[in-house]
Structures are given as structure tokens and as C-alpha cells.
C-alpha atoms as one frame of an Amber mdcrd trajectory, in Angstrom:
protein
  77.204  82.487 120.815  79.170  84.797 118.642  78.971  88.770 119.141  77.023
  90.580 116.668  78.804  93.641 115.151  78.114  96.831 114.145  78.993  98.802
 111.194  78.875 102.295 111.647  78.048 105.128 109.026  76.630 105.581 106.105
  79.782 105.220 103.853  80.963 101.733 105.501  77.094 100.450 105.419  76.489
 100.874 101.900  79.971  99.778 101.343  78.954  96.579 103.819  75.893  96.234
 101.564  78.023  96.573  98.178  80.739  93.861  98.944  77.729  91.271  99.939
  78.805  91.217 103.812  76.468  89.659 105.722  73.586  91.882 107.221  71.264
  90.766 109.433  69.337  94.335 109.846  69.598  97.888 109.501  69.464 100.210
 111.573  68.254 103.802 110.839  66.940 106.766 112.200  63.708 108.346 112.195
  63.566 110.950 109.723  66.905 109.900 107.573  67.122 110.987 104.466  69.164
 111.999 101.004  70.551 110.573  98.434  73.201 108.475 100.525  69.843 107.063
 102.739  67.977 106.335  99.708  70.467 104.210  98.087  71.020 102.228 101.511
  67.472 102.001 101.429  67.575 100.438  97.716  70.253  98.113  97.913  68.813
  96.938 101.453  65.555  96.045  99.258  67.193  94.844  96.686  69.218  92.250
  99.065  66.297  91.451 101.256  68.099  92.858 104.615  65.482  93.902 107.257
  65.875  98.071 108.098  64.435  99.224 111.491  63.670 102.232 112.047  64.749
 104.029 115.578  65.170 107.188 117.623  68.773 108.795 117.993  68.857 107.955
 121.660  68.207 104.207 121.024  70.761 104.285 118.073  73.503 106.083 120.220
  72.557 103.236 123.062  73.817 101.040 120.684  76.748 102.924 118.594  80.545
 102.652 119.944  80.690 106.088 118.483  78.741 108.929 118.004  79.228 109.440
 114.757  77.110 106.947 113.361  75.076 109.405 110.629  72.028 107.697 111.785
  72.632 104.487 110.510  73.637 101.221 111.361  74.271  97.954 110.249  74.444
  94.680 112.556  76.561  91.776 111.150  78.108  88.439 112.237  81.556  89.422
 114.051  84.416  90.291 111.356  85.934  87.617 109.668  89.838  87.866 109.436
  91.608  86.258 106.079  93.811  83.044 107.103  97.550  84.439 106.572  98.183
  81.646 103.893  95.422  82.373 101.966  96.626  85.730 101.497 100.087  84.758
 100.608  99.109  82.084  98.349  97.031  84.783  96.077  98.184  84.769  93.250
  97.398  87.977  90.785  99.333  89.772  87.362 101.954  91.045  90.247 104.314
  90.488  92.635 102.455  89.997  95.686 102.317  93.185  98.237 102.051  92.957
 101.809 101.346  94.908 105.144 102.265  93.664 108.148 101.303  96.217 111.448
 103.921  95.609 114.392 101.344  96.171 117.073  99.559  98.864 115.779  97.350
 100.687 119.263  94.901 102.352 117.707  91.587 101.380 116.166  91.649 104.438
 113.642  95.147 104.134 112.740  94.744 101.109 112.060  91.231 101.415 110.038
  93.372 104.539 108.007  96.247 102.036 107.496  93.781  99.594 105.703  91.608
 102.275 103.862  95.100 103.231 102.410  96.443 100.003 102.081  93.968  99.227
  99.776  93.497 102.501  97.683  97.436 101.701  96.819  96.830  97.872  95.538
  97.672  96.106  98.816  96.816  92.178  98.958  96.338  91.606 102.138  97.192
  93.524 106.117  98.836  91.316 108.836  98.495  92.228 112.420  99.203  90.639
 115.697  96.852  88.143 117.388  97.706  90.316 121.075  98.694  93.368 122.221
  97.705  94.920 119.318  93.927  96.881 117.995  91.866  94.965 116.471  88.986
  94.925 113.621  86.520  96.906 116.374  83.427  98.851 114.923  85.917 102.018
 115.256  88.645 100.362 113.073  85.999  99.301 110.597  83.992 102.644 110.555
  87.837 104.372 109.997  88.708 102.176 106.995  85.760 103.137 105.154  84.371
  99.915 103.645  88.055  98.687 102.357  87.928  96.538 105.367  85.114  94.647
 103.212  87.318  94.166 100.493  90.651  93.916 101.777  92.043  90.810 103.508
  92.971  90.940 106.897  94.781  88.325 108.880  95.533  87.712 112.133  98.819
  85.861 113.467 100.380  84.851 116.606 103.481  85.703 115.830 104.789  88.437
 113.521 108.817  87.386 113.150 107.423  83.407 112.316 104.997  85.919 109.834
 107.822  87.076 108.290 109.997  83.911 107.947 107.188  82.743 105.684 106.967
  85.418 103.696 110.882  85.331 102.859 110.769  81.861 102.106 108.331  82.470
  99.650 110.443  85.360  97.912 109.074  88.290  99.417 111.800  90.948 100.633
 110.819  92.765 104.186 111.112  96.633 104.306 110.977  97.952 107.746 110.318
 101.696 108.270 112.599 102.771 110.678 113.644 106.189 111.748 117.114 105.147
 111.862 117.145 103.376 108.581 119.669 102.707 106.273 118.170 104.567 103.263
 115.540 106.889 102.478 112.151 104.766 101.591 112.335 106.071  97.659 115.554
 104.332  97.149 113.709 100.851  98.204 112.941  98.763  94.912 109.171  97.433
  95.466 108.589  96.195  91.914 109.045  92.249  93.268 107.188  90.516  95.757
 106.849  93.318  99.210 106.158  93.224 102.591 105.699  96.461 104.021 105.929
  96.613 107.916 104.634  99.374 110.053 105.513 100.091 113.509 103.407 100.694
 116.656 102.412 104.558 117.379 104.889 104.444 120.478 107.673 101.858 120.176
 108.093 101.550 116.380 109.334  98.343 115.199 110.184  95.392 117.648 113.430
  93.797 118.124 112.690  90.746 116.763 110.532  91.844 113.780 112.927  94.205
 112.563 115.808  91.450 112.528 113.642  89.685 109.858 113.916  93.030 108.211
 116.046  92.635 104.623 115.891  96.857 104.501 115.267  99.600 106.822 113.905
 102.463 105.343 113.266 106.190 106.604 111.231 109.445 106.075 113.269 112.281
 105.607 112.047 114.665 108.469 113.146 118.441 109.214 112.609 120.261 112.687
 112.303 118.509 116.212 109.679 116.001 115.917 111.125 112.832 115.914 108.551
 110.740 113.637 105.200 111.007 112.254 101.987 109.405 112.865 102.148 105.371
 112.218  99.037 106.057 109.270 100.767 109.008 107.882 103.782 107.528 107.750
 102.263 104.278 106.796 100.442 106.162 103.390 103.564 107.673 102.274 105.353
 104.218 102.165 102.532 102.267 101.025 102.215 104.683  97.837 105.708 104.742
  97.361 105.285 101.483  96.408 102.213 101.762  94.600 103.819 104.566  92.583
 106.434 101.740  91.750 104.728  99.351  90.510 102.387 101.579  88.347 105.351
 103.737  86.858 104.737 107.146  87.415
């Protein structure tokens, strides 16, 4: 039997309840309310989901977090997007792509997809292993893009990227020793973006299929910046791009 989840906050639970994820019950605590608790309350009624109410001990019992806002929303497990489905979408523009090179940590990775999406992403690619996943933490972090935004999941990120190129996509790698500073990229055709893990940064063999390796300027003695910082400057470089301004 598959694991329930659970959606965490009040944001990502009306957002849950807004992109018609599947809900099997709320969760909320005793004495909730405002504005934000009403409108759960409506659109719960309004989609038929069952709301339970409990005490903040029994909702922290079942929280991965403890910042949960008093509400809660249980949910089949989170479906991940099949990889060709998101590169066969086909919209008014080029397609653009990020792909996570073993991304460690459930809130980067949420931030990287709450991001992803607020600059016009299609789609986030990360690795099957050795990588975070789509946990309640991740999803909580993200917002409720994770409900809009396709997310797949591949064994194998260089194979990833093969198919990609062959279907006229050009690879950008951020890279502290790039080539070029990330401005100078052209992002106006087809893009895949690709994001290095927290620690390691890109992998040998994913930043071979790299056409470009681009950088962030830095000053001082830190060597790089966090992967979602990082991650939001080159993702709305890109989305500055392609909008013109």
C-alpha cells in the first residue's frame, strides 16, 4: 500500500486545494482561524474534502516539521511528471528546462522549484538516487509550485541530457570555473538549465554533456553561493531573456 503524504502549511494546502490535488482530509487545529483558515475551510467545502479537527500535540505527532500553521493536508504520495512528457510539451516558446545534479537538500530543492516556476520553467529534472526528493519538507519549501510545476525523476542525468540535445535544447552548466559570465549565455532557444549539488557542484559526466559553462561573478573569499541562490539568479536570467527586459 502506498504512503500517504502530507502537505504542510497553510500556503501549500490551499495551494494543494487550488490546483485540484488529491485530498483525502484535512487536518486542522482546534481554534484556527483568519482569513487564510476560512478560505481553506471554503474551498475544502466547496470540493467535498473531509477537515478534522485536532489538538497541536496530535498535529505535531504527525507533522515532519513544526511549522505546520496548524494545518494539514493528507494526500496520495507525490506524483513525479514522466521526463518525456515534459520534453514533449509543447507551448508559444522554446522549451526551458531544470535539471538538479544531485541536489541534498529538501528546501533547496523546494526553493529551486518555487523559483523555477515563478521564472516560466516547464518542467525540474532530478536524479532517481543520491539525491532529495519531493518529501513533505521539499513540498512545504516550494510553496504550492510543486502542484503546478512538473517534476521528473530519472535514472540517469548525462542519458537526461543526451535527450534533451537531440531534441535541440542547448545545456548550460553553472560552474564556478566557467567559461563566461551567465549574462553572456543566449537563453532565447530551447534551455536546459543545470544546477549543481550544495557540496560537489556539477558531476564529471553531467558537465561533459554541458554545451556552456557559465559563472557568477563573486568578490571576497567565499568560493560559491548557495545551490537555490545561485540557482534563482540563473533561472531569471533566463526568464529576463525571454521576456525582454
Amino acid at each position: 500500500m502506498e504512503e500517504k503524504r502530507m502537505i504542510e502549511g497553510r500556503r501549500p494546502v490551499m495551494e494543494a486545494l487550488r490546483a485540484g490535488t488529491k485530498i483525502t482530509r484535512i487536518l486542522l487545529q482546534k481554534g484556527s482561524r483568519g482569513k487564510p483558515v476560512d478560505d481553506i475551510l471554503a474551498q475544502a467545502k466547496e470540493y467535498s474534502v473531509k477537515v478534522e479537527y485536532l489538538d497541536k500535540a496530535a498535529l505535531d505527532k504527525r507533522a515532519t516539521s513544526r511549522n505546520h500553521q496548524g494545518v494539514m493536508a493528507e494526500t496520495p504520495p507525490f506524483r513525479y511528471t514522466p521526463f518525456a512528457d515534459i520534453l514533449a510539451k509543447a507551448g508559444d516558446k522554446p522549451p526551458f528546462l531544470v535539471l538538479l545534479d544531485h541536489i541534498q537538500d529538501p528546501h533547496n530543492l523546494g526553493a529551486l522549484i518555487r523559483t523555477a516556476y515563478a521564472a516560466g520553467c516547464d518542467g525540474v529534472v532530478i536524479p532517481e538516487r543520491r539525491a532529495a526528493q519531493m518529501t513533505p519538507a521539499a513540498v512545504r519549501t516550494a510553496a504550492g509550485a510543486a502542484e503546478y510545476l512538473p517534476v521528473a525523476k530519472v535514472v540517469n542525468l548525462a542519458r537526461c541530457l543526451d535527450e534533451c540535445k537531440d531534441a535541440g535544447l542547448w545545456v548550460y552548466g553553472a560552474d564556478m570555473d566557467g567559461e563566461s559570465v551567465y549574462t553572456t549565455g543566449d537563453y532565447q532557444g530551447g534551455t536546459v538549465l543545470v544546477i549543481g549539488s550544495e557540496g560537489e557542484g556539477l558531476g564529471r559526466l553531467v558537465k561533459e554533456k554541458c554545451d556552456h559553462l557559465v559563472q557568477l561573478p563573486m568578490q571576497g573569499k567565499v568560493a560559491s553561493l548557495n545551490a537555490s541562490v545561485a540557482g534563482a539568479l540563473l533561472m531569471y536570467e533566463v526568464y529576463r531573456q525571454r521576456e525582454g527586459f
